[in-house]
């Protein structure tokens, strides 16, 4: 685990060698072959596509788990993305600091969110970046590390396949409403513990600030998990996180500013260090 984190500081491996890129190719290939016309057929196709992908990922992880520890560490690294996440948030913050709102919107859309960012204000861009940082601190860092701690490379690989499938298939569109449902529900299940662990680590890193907002607002998001770390960040930073027409976390807080992205990354780093220390403790 420590080797994987050290390698993460060097950046991502080339796309042709990146396991998550391979997962994405598999998920795109599978989606092109869906032919279901009824919701039952679509549900079955999506469930089968997820199950086959998760099985292949877990099987590859099982084979890799027999390799020396250094090889295991090198293979665990692509399943998490701390440096890439923090760097993406920093890029959005730098664009906002320079007053380049169009660039900040573009970077936010490119790296962090799938929503339309073309009409977002500077405060909304900053808020969306902080929301993504909090959510992905769980999804892309704590969750794969926890999966590895519990079930080694097989579970970590199956988790990353499921999370990637949710990111690519988990949309309320006519084509994906039922086909992506299995991946979305499995991802929700697998992130129950990581999201709450991330929220706890963020609360500890913030010295307890944010617990009132967490207690009040953690269930306001459509996701059963994302609201936990996001509400802690909102409370700890004393900012309002407002996704138009969807939710408002810490409604009494001030609007986020570019400087808050730096503070959010600092908080995320603290939560990350606490989480890693906790995961390294033997039961």
PDB file of C-alpha atoms in Angstrom:
ATOM      1  CA  UNK A   1       0.000   0.000   0.000  1.00  0.00           C
ATOM      2  CA  UNK A   2       2.785   2.424   0.883  1.00  0.00           C
ATOM      3  CA  UNK A   3       4.597   1.600  -2.346  1.00  0.00           C
ATOM      4  CA  UNK A   4       1.407   2.292  -4.336  1.00  0.00           C
ATOM      5  CA  UNK A   5       1.046   5.671  -2.631  1.00  0.00           C
ATOM      6  CA  UNK A   6       4.688   6.503  -3.288  1.00  0.00           C
ATOM      7  CA  UNK A   7       4.272   5.613  -6.962  1.00  0.00           C
ATOM      8  CA  UNK A   8       1.112   7.713  -7.124  1.00  0.00           C
ATOM      9  CA  UNK A   9       3.229  10.765  -6.317  1.00  0.00           C
ATOM     10  CA  UNK A  10       4.999  10.186  -9.659  1.00  0.00           C
ATOM     11  CA  UNK A  11       1.765  10.464 -11.645  1.00  0.00           C
ATOM     12  CA  UNK A  12      -0.331   8.132 -13.775  1.00  0.00           C
ATOM     13  CA  UNK A  13       1.086   5.366 -15.997  1.00  0.00           C
ATOM     14  CA  UNK A  14       0.718   5.739 -19.792  1.00  0.00           C
ATOM     15  CA  UNK A  15      -2.832   5.153 -21.039  1.00  0.00           C
ATOM     16  CA  UNK A  16      -1.928   1.945 -22.962  1.00  0.00           C
ATOM     17  CA  UNK A  17      -0.669   0.433 -19.690  1.00  0.00           C
ATOM     18  CA  UNK A  18      -3.375   1.796 -17.369  1.00  0.00           C
ATOM     19  CA  UNK A  19      -5.788  -0.861 -16.005  1.00  0.00           C
ATOM     20  CA  UNK A  20      -8.587   1.676 -15.515  1.00  0.00           C
ATOM     21  CA  UNK A  21      -8.261   2.704 -19.173  1.00  0.00           C
ATOM     22  CA  UNK A  22      -8.638  -0.985 -20.083  1.00  0.00           C
ATOM     23  CA  UNK A  23     -11.753  -1.118 -17.904  1.00  0.00           C
ATOM     24  CA  UNK A  24     -13.135   1.876 -19.746  1.00  0.00           C
ATOM     25  CA  UNK A  25     -12.511   0.193 -23.100  1.00  0.00           C
ATOM     26  CA  UNK A  26     -14.310  -2.920 -21.880  1.00  0.00           C
ATOM     27  CA  UNK A  27     -17.295  -0.900 -20.650  1.00  0.00           C
ATOM     28  CA  UNK A  28     -17.550   0.981 -23.957  1.00  0.00           C
ATOM     29  CA  UNK A  29     -17.299  -2.306 -25.895  1.00  0.00           C
ATOM     30  CA  UNK A  30     -20.040  -3.841 -23.764  1.00  0.00           C
ATOM     31  CA  UNK A  31     -22.353  -0.863 -24.128  1.00  0.00           C
ATOM     32  CA  UNK A  32     -22.127  -0.989 -27.930  1.00  0.00           C
ATOM     33  CA  UNK A  33     -23.464  -4.544 -27.850  1.00  0.00           C
ATOM     34  CA  UNK A  34     -26.604  -3.877 -25.833  1.00  0.00           C
ATOM     35  CA  UNK A  35     -29.727  -4.675 -27.826  1.00  0.00           C
ATOM     36  CA  UNK A  36     -32.413  -4.885 -25.131  1.00  0.00           C
ATOM     37  CA  UNK A  37     -35.688  -3.171 -25.955  1.00  0.00           C
ATOM     38  CA  UNK A  38     -37.577  -3.780 -22.714  1.00  0.00           C
ATOM     39  CA  UNK A  39     -36.442  -2.639 -19.298  1.00  0.00           C
ATOM     40  CA  UNK A  40     -35.965  -6.279 -18.225  1.00  0.00           C
ATOM     41  CA  UNK A  41     -33.627  -6.979 -21.104  1.00  0.00           C
ATOM     42  CA  UNK A  42     -31.734  -3.744 -20.490  1.00  0.00           C
ATOM     43  CA  UNK A  43     -31.406  -4.569 -16.791  1.00  0.00           C
ATOM     44  CA  UNK A  44     -30.162  -8.071 -17.621  1.00  0.00           C
ATOM     45  CA  UNK A  45     -27.632  -6.821 -20.157  1.00  0.00           C
ATOM     46  CA  UNK A  46     -26.257  -4.211 -17.773  1.00  0.00           C
ATOM     47  CA  UNK A  47     -26.059  -6.682 -14.906  1.00  0.00           C
ATOM     48  CA  UNK A  48     -24.295  -9.254 -17.079  1.00  0.00           C
ATOM     49  CA  UNK A  49     -21.859  -6.652 -18.399  1.00  0.00           C
ATOM     50  CA  UNK A  50     -21.014  -5.516 -14.893  1.00  0.00           C
ATOM     51  CA  UNK A  51     -20.702  -9.083 -13.538  1.00  0.00           C
ATOM     52  CA  UNK A  52     -18.385 -10.196 -16.334  1.00  0.00           C
ATOM     53  CA  UNK A  53     -16.209  -7.098 -15.958  1.00  0.00           C
ATOM     54  CA  UNK A  54     -16.019  -7.384 -12.181  1.00  0.00           C
ATOM     55  CA  UNK A  55     -15.196 -11.070 -12.471  1.00  0.00           C
ATOM     56  CA  UNK A  56     -12.414 -10.427 -14.966  1.00  0.00           C
ATOM     57  CA  UNK A  57     -11.008  -7.613 -12.815  1.00  0.00           C
ATOM     58  CA  UNK A  58     -11.123  -9.726  -9.655  1.00  0.00           C
ATOM     59  CA  UNK A  59      -9.575 -12.682 -11.496  1.00  0.00           C
ATOM     60  CA  UNK A  60      -6.727 -10.537 -12.751  1.00  0.00           C
ATOM     61  CA  UNK A  61      -6.273  -9.226  -9.227  1.00  0.00           C
ATOM     62  CA  UNK A  62      -6.171 -12.770  -7.868  1.00  0.00           C
ATOM     63  CA  UNK A  63      -3.431 -13.751 -10.307  1.00  0.00           C
ATOM     64  CA  UNK A  64      -1.489 -10.569  -9.511  1.00  0.00           C
ATOM     65  CA  UNK A  65      -1.831 -11.158  -5.770  1.00  0.00           C
ATOM     66  CA  UNK A  66       0.525 -14.114  -6.100  1.00  0.00           C
ATOM     67  CA  UNK A  67       3.296 -11.844  -7.334  1.00  0.00           C
ATOM     68  CA  UNK A  68       5.979 -10.330  -5.046  1.00  0.00           C
ATOM     69  CA  UNK A  69       4.848  -7.442  -2.859  1.00  0.00           C
ATOM     70  CA  UNK A  70       6.623  -4.857  -5.016  1.00  0.00           C
ATOM     71  CA  UNK A  71       4.654  -5.986  -8.083  1.00  0.00           C
ATOM     72  CA  UNK A  72       1.435  -5.880  -6.074  1.00  0.00           C
ATOM     73  CA  UNK A  73       2.199  -2.328  -4.990  1.00  0.00           C
ATOM     74  CA  UNK A  74       2.881  -1.280  -8.572  1.00  0.00           C
ATOM     75  CA  UNK A  75      -0.420  -2.819  -9.700  1.00  0.00           C
ATOM     76  CA  UNK A  76      -2.403  -1.248  -6.859  1.00  0.00           C
ATOM     77  CA  UNK A  77      -1.233   2.242  -7.772  1.00  0.00           C
ATOM     78  CA  UNK A  78      -3.370   2.646 -10.960  1.00  0.00           C
ATOM     79  CA  UNK A  79      -6.478   1.724  -8.969  1.00  0.00           C
ATOM     80  CA  UNK A  80      -6.215   4.956  -6.950  1.00  0.00           C
ATOM     81  CA  UNK A  81      -5.690   8.570  -7.984  1.00  0.00           C
ATOM     82  CA  UNK A  82      -4.751  10.959  -5.191  1.00  0.00           C
ATOM     83  CA  UNK A  83      -2.225  13.106  -7.041  1.00  0.00           C
ATOM     84  CA  UNK A  84      -4.365  13.425 -10.171  1.00  0.00           C
ATOM     85  CA  UNK A  85      -7.392  14.456  -8.106  1.00  0.00           C
ATOM     86  CA  UNK A  86      -5.576  17.079  -6.069  1.00  0.00           C
ATOM     87  CA  UNK A  87      -3.800  18.432  -9.157  1.00  0.00           C
ATOM     88  CA  UNK A  88      -7.100  18.791 -11.036  1.00  0.00           C
ATOM     89  CA  UNK A  89      -8.631  20.799  -8.200  1.00  0.00           C
ATOM     90  CA  UNK A  90      -5.507  22.972  -7.986  1.00  0.00           C
ATOM     91  CA  UNK A  91      -5.735  23.717 -11.735  1.00  0.00           C
ATOM     92  CA  UNK A  92      -9.322  24.923 -11.377  1.00  0.00           C
ATOM     93  CA  UNK A  93      -8.285  27.055  -8.406  1.00  0.00           C
ATOM     94  CA  UNK A  94      -5.385  28.592 -10.318  1.00  0.00           C
ATOM     95  CA  UNK A  95      -7.675  29.550 -13.216  1.00  0.00           C
ATOM     96  CA  UNK A  96     -10.131  31.175 -10.810  1.00  0.00           C
ATOM     97  CA  UNK A  97      -7.315  33.036  -9.048  1.00  0.00           C
ATOM     98  CA  UNK A  98      -6.281  34.481 -12.430  1.00  0.00           C
ATOM     99  CA  UNK A  99      -9.844  35.562 -13.147  1.00  0.00           C
ATOM    100  CA  UNK A 100     -10.147  33.184 -16.106  1.00  0.00           C
ATOM    101  CA  UNK A 101     -13.658  31.842 -15.534  1.00  0.00           C
ATOM    102  CA  UNK A 102     -14.031  30.186 -18.987  1.00  0.00           C
ATOM    103  CA  UNK A 103     -10.808  28.240 -18.410  1.00  0.00           C
ATOM    104  CA  UNK A 104     -11.919  27.269 -14.899  1.00  0.00           C
ATOM    105  CA  UNK A 105     -15.234  26.006 -16.303  1.00  0.00           C
ATOM    106  CA  UNK A 106     -13.412  24.026 -18.981  1.00  0.00           C
ATOM    107  CA  UNK A 107     -10.992  22.436 -16.512  1.00  0.00           C
ATOM    108  CA  UNK A 108     -13.822  21.598 -14.122  1.00  0.00           C
ATOM    109  CA  UNK A 109     -15.763  19.867 -16.890  1.00  0.00           C
ATOM    110  CA  UNK A 110     -12.687  18.131 -18.284  1.00  0.00           C
ATOM    111  CA  UNK A 111     -11.303  16.750 -15.026  1.00  0.00           C
ATOM    112  CA  UNK A 112     -13.931  16.657 -12.316  1.00  0.00           C
ATOM    113  CA  UNK A 113     -17.657  16.767 -13.194  1.00  0.00           C
ATOM    114  CA  UNK A 114     -20.003  15.527 -15.899  1.00  0.00           C
ATOM    115  CA  UNK A 115     -22.574  18.334 -15.572  1.00  0.00           C
ATOM    116  CA  UNK A 116     -22.810  21.331 -17.905  1.00  0.00           C
ATOM    117  CA  UNK A 117     -20.454  24.002 -16.551  1.00  0.00           C
ATOM    118  CA  UNK A 118     -20.943  26.673 -19.232  1.00  0.00           C
ATOM    119  CA  UNK A 119     -23.254  28.845 -17.114  1.00  0.00           C
ATOM    120  CA  UNK A 120     -21.698  28.356 -13.686  1.00  0.00           C
ATOM    121  CA  UNK A 121     -20.561  31.391 -11.724  1.00  0.00           C
ATOM    122  CA  UNK A 122     -17.071  31.566 -10.211  1.00  0.00           C
ATOM    123  CA  UNK A 123     -18.501  30.608  -6.814  1.00  0.00           C
ATOM    124  CA  UNK A 124     -20.359  27.661  -8.328  1.00  0.00           C
ATOM    125  CA  UNK A 125     -17.216  26.484 -10.119  1.00  0.00           C
ATOM    126  CA  UNK A 126     -15.266  26.650  -6.861  1.00  0.00           C
ATOM    127  CA  UNK A 127     -18.053  24.847  -5.025  1.00  0.00           C
ATOM    128  CA  UNK A 128     -18.329  22.111  -7.655  1.00  0.00           C
ATOM    129  CA  UNK A 129     -14.570  21.521  -7.504  1.00  0.00           C
ATOM    130  CA  UNK A 130     -14.712  21.186  -3.714  1.00  0.00           C
ATOM    131  CA  UNK A 131     -17.697  18.828  -3.958  1.00  0.00           C
ATOM    132  CA  UNK A 132     -15.806  16.662  -6.442  1.00  0.00           C
ATOM    133  CA  UNK A 133     -12.691  16.716  -4.263  1.00  0.00           C
ATOM    134  CA  UNK A 134     -14.638  15.526  -1.227  1.00  0.00           C
ATOM    135  CA  UNK A 135     -16.558  12.835  -3.108  1.00  0.00           C
ATOM    136  CA  UNK A 136     -13.574  11.531  -5.047  1.00  0.00           C
ATOM    137  CA  UNK A 137     -11.351  11.540  -1.971  1.00  0.00           C
ATOM    138  CA  UNK A 138     -13.634   8.696  -0.956  1.00  0.00           C
ATOM    139  CA  UNK A 139     -14.233   7.087  -4.363  1.00  0.00           C
ATOM    140  CA  UNK A 140     -10.735   7.351  -5.828  1.00  0.00           C
ATOM    141  CA  UNK A 141      -8.472   7.198  -2.772  1.00  0.00           C
ATOM    142  CA  UNK A 142      -9.936   5.877   0.476  1.00  0.00           C
ATOM    143  CA  UNK A 143     -12.272   3.326  -1.147  1.00  0.00           C
ATOM    144  CA  UNK A 144      -9.660   1.459  -3.228  1.00  0.00           C
ATOM    145  CA  UNK A 145      -7.255   1.478  -0.283  1.00  0.00           C
ATOM    146  CA  UNK A 146      -9.943   0.112   2.031  1.00  0.00           C
ATOM    147  CA  UNK A 147     -10.900  -2.518  -0.560  1.00  0.00           C
ATOM    148  CA  UNK A 148      -7.265  -3.574  -0.804  1.00  0.00           C
ATOM    149  CA  UNK A 149      -6.964  -3.695   2.983  1.00  0.00           C
ATOM    150  CA  UNK A 150     -10.024  -5.940   3.228  1.00  0.00           C
ATOM    151  CA  UNK A 151      -9.773  -8.124   0.135  1.00  0.00           C
ATOM    152  CA  UNK A 152      -6.420  -7.493  -1.513  1.00  0.00           C
ATOM    153  CA  UNK A 153      -5.989  -6.803  -5.214  1.00  0.00           C
ATOM    154  CA  UNK A 154      -9.062  -8.831  -6.279  1.00  0.00           C
ATOM    155  CA  UNK A 155     -11.479  -6.653  -4.301  1.00  0.00           C
ATOM    156  CA  UNK A 156      -9.627  -3.436  -5.148  1.00  0.00           C
ATOM    157  CA  UNK A 157      -9.812  -4.244  -8.868  1.00  0.00           C
ATOM    158  CA  UNK A 158     -13.476  -5.258  -8.692  1.00  0.00           C
ATOM    159  CA  UNK A 159     -14.231  -2.042  -6.815  1.00  0.00           C
ATOM    160  CA  UNK A 160     -12.511   0.102  -9.444  1.00  0.00           C
ATOM    161  CA  UNK A 161     -14.388  -1.679 -12.255  1.00  0.00           C
ATOM    162  CA  UNK A 162     -17.698  -1.088 -10.457  1.00  0.00           C
ATOM    163  CA  UNK A 163     -16.926   2.554  -9.752  1.00  0.00           C
ATOM    164  CA  UNK A 164     -15.880   3.143 -13.357  1.00  0.00           C
ATOM    165  CA  UNK A 165     -19.026   1.388 -14.600  1.00  0.00           C
ATOM    166  CA  UNK A 166     -21.160   3.659 -12.447  1.00  0.00           C
ATOM    167  CA  UNK A 167     -19.338   6.714 -13.807  1.00  0.00           C
ATOM    168  CA  UNK A 168     -19.946   5.591 -17.399  1.00  0.00           C
ATOM    169  CA  UNK A 169     -23.345   3.877 -17.122  1.00  0.00           C
ATOM    170  CA  UNK A 170     -25.037   5.403 -14.074  1.00  0.00           C
ATOM    171  CA  UNK A 171     -27.237   8.010 -15.748  1.00  0.00           C
ATOM    172  CA  UNK A 172     -30.993   8.577 -15.840  1.00  0.00           C
ATOM    173  CA  UNK A 173     -31.270   8.482 -19.625  1.00  0.00           C
ATOM    174  CA  UNK A 174     -33.542   6.241 -21.722  1.00  0.00           C
ATOM    175  CA  UNK A 175     -30.571   4.105 -22.776  1.00  0.00           C
ATOM    176  CA  UNK A 176     -28.971   3.777 -19.334  1.00  0.00           C
ATOM    177  CA  UNK A 177     -31.831   4.061 -16.821  1.00  0.00           C
ATOM    178  CA  UNK A 178     -32.062   0.272 -16.407  1.00  0.00           C
ATOM    179  CA  UNK A 179     -28.872  -0.955 -18.055  1.00  0.00           C
ATOM    180  CA  UNK A 180     -26.732   1.018 -15.629  1.00  0.00           C
ATOM    181  CA  UNK A 181     -28.785   0.295 -12.534  1.00  0.00           C
ATOM    182  CA  UNK A 182     -26.815  -2.747 -11.324  1.00  0.00           C
ATOM    183  CA  UNK A 183     -23.474  -0.945 -11.573  1.00  0.00           C
ATOM    184  CA  UNK A 184     -24.919   2.082  -9.790  1.00  0.00           C
ATOM    185  CA  UNK A 185     -26.384   0.035  -6.945  1.00  0.00           C
ATOM    186  CA  UNK A 186     -23.233  -2.043  -6.498  1.00  0.00           C
ATOM    187  CA  UNK A 187     -21.153   1.133  -6.433  1.00  0.00           C
ATOM    188  CA  UNK A 188     -23.468   2.585  -3.771  1.00  0.00           C
ATOM    189  CA  UNK A 189     -23.049  -0.566  -1.693  1.00  0.00           C
ATOM    190  CA  UNK A 190     -19.266  -0.696  -2.028  1.00  0.00           C
ATOM    191  CA  UNK A 191     -18.955   2.971  -1.053  1.00  0.00           C
ATOM    192  CA  UNK A 192     -21.080   2.838   2.089  1.00  0.00           C
ATOM    193  CA  UNK A 193     -18.085   2.292   4.372  1.00  0.00           C
ATOM    194  CA  UNK A 194     -15.490   4.401   2.485  1.00  0.00           C
ATOM    195  CA  UNK A 195     -17.722   7.488   2.348  1.00  0.00           C
ATOM    196  CA  UNK A 196     -18.349   7.408   6.068  1.00  0.00           C
ATOM    197  CA  UNK A 197     -14.704   6.670   6.821  1.00  0.00           C
ATOM    198  CA  UNK A 198     -13.686   9.627   4.652  1.00  0.00           C
ATOM    199  CA  UNK A 199     -16.149  11.879   6.472  1.00  0.00           C
ATOM    200  CA  UNK A 200     -14.743  10.744   9.835  1.00  0.00           C
ATOM    201  CA  UNK A 201     -11.162  11.355   8.696  1.00  0.00           C
ATOM    202  CA  UNK A 202     -12.099  14.828   7.427  1.00  0.00           C
ATOM    203  CA  UNK A 203     -13.785  15.631  10.734  1.00  0.00           C
ATOM    204  CA  UNK A 204     -10.647  14.556  12.601  1.00  0.00           C
ATOM    205  CA  UNK A 205      -8.437  16.564  10.230  1.00  0.00           C
ATOM    206  CA  UNK A 206     -10.653  19.622  10.796  1.00  0.00           C
ATOM    207  CA  UNK A 207     -10.553  19.270  14.568  1.00  0.00           C
ATOM    208  CA  UNK A 208     -14.257  18.448  14.685  1.00  0.00           C
ATOM    209  CA  UNK A 209     -15.400  21.480  12.690  1.00  0.00           C
ATOM    210  CA  UNK A 210     -18.181  20.515  10.343  1.00  0.00           C
ATOM    211  CA  UNK A 211     -19.883  17.853  12.436  1.00  0.00           C
ATOM    212  CA  UNK A 212     -23.085  19.902  12.841  1.00  0.00           C
ATOM    213  CA  UNK A 213     -23.411  20.373   9.081  1.00  0.00           C
ATOM    214  CA  UNK A 214     -22.623  16.686   8.555  1.00  0.00           C
ATOM    215  CA  UNK A 215     -25.347  15.706  11.026  1.00  0.00           C
ATOM    216  CA  UNK A 216     -27.908  17.977   9.332  1.00  0.00           C
ATOM    217  CA  UNK A 217     -27.067  17.706   5.632  1.00  0.00           C
ATOM    218  CA  UNK A 218     -25.402  14.361   4.942  1.00  0.00           C
ATOM    219  CA  UNK A 219     -28.619  12.886   3.515  1.00  0.00           C
ATOM    220  CA  UNK A 220     -29.513  15.815   1.244  1.00  0.00           C
ATOM    221  CA  UNK A 221     -27.694  14.514  -1.844  1.00  0.00           C
ATOM    222  CA  UNK A 222     -29.246  12.036  -4.253  1.00  0.00           C
ATOM    223  CA  UNK A 223     -26.347   9.671  -3.574  1.00  0.00           C
ATOM    224  CA  UNK A 224     -26.519   7.780  -0.264  1.00  0.00           C
ATOM    225  CA  UNK A 225     -22.768   8.293   0.137  1.00  0.00           C
ATOM    226  CA  UNK A 226     -21.544  11.539  -1.441  1.00  0.00           C
ATOM    227  CA  UNK A 227     -23.289  13.743   1.107  1.00  0.00           C
ATOM    228  CA  UNK A 228     -21.149  12.441   3.954  1.00  0.00           C
ATOM    229  CA  UNK A 229     -17.714  13.803   2.956  1.00  0.00           C
ATOM    230  CA  UNK A 230     -19.211  16.752   1.066  1.00  0.00           C
ATOM    231  CA  UNK A 231     -21.196  18.025   4.059  1.00  0.00           C
ATOM    232  CA  UNK A 232     -18.121  17.737   6.296  1.00  0.00           C
ATOM    233  CA  UNK A 233     -16.080  19.818   3.846  1.00  0.00           C
ATOM    234  CA  UNK A 234     -18.880  22.401   3.639  1.00  0.00           C
ATOM    235  CA  UNK A 235     -19.042  22.708   7.415  1.00  0.00           C
ATOM    236  CA  UNK A 236     -15.307  22.597   8.060  1.00  0.00           C
ATOM    237  CA  UNK A 237     -14.642  25.311   5.457  1.00  0.00           C
ATOM    238  CA  UNK A 238     -17.792  27.289   6.437  1.00  0.00           C
ATOM    239  CA  UNK A 239     -18.979  27.452   2.824  1.00  0.00           C
ATOM    240  CA  UNK A 240     -22.249  26.768   1.053  1.00  0.00           C
ATOM    241  CA  UNK A 241     -22.167  24.003  -1.547  1.00  0.00           C
ATOM    242  CA  UNK A 242     -25.070  24.582  -3.901  1.00  0.00           C
ATOM    243  CA  UNK A 243     -25.835  22.354  -6.898  1.00  0.00           C
ATOM    244  CA  UNK A 244     -28.630  24.152  -8.690  1.00  0.00           C
ATOM    245  CA  UNK A 245     -31.985  22.494  -8.205  1.00  0.00           C
ATOM    246  CA  UNK A 246     -30.473  19.424  -6.560  1.00  0.00           C
ATOM    247  CA  UNK A 247     -29.166  20.215  -3.067  1.00  0.00           C
ATOM    248  CA  UNK A 248     -27.710  22.885  -0.807  1.00  0.00           C
ATOM    249  CA  UNK A 249     -25.221  21.885   1.878  1.00  0.00           C
ATOM    250  CA  UNK A 250     -24.570  24.293   4.761  1.00  0.00           C
ATOM    251  CA  UNK A 251     -27.108  26.831   3.514  1.00  0.00           C
ATOM    252  CA  UNK A 252     -25.921  29.374   6.095  1.00  0.00           C
ATOM    253  CA  UNK A 253     -22.319  29.332   4.869  1.00  0.00           C
ATOM    254  CA  UNK A 254     -20.673  31.872   2.590  1.00  0.00           C
ATOM    255  CA  UNK A 255     -20.117  31.390  -1.127  1.00  0.00           C
ATOM    256  CA  UNK A 256     -16.898  29.549  -2.003  1.00  0.00           C
ATOM    257  CA  UNK A 257     -13.942  31.576  -3.224  1.00  0.00           C
ATOM    258  CA  UNK A 258     -10.789  30.522  -5.123  1.00  0.00           C
ATOM    259  CA  UNK A 259      -8.849  30.564  -1.846  1.00  0.00           C
ATOM    260  CA  UNK A 260     -11.212  27.913  -0.486  1.00  0.00           C
ATOM    261  CA  UNK A 261      -9.903  25.393  -3.010  1.00  0.00           C
ATOM    262  CA  UNK A 262      -6.458  25.652  -1.436  1.00  0.00           C
ATOM    263  CA  UNK A 263      -8.014  25.167   1.995  1.00  0.00           C
ATOM    264  CA  UNK A 264     -10.051  22.231   0.711  1.00  0.00           C
ATOM    265  CA  UNK A 265      -6.963  20.491  -0.684  1.00  0.00           C
ATOM    266  CA  UNK A 266      -5.211  21.031   2.640  1.00  0.00           C
ATOM    267  CA  UNK A 267      -8.171  19.463   4.452  1.00  0.00           C
ATOM    268  CA  UNK A 268      -8.241  16.569   1.981  1.00  0.00           C
ATOM    269  CA  UNK A 269      -4.538  15.950   2.537  1.00  0.00           C
ATOM    270  CA  UNK A 270      -5.098  15.809   6.274  1.00  0.00           C
ATOM    271  CA  UNK A 271      -8.023  13.416   5.903  1.00  0.00           C
ATOM    272  CA  UNK A 272      -5.987  11.274   3.512  1.00  0.00           C
ATOM    273  CA  UNK A 273      -3.071  10.971   5.956  1.00  0.00           C
ATOM    274  CA  UNK A 274      -5.383  10.056   8.826  1.00  0.00           C
ATOM    275  CA  UNK A 275      -7.142   7.489   6.645  1.00  0.00           C
ATOM    276  CA  UNK A 276      -3.895   5.869   5.547  1.00  0.00           C
ATOM    277  CA  UNK A 277      -2.640   5.659   9.117  1.00  0.00           C
ATOM    278  CA  UNK A 278      -5.897   4.027  10.152  1.00  0.00           C
ATOM    279  CA  UNK A 279      -5.780   1.513   7.303  1.00  0.00           C
ATOM    280  CA  UNK A 280      -2.207   0.559   8.139  1.00  0.00           C
ATOM    281  CA  UNK A 281      -3.138  -0.418  11.680  1.00  0.00           C
ATOM    282  CA  UNK A 282      -3.494  -4.190  11.943  1.00  0.00           C
ATOM    283  CA  UNK A 283      -6.742  -5.546  13.343  1.00  0.00           C
TER     284      UNK A 283
END
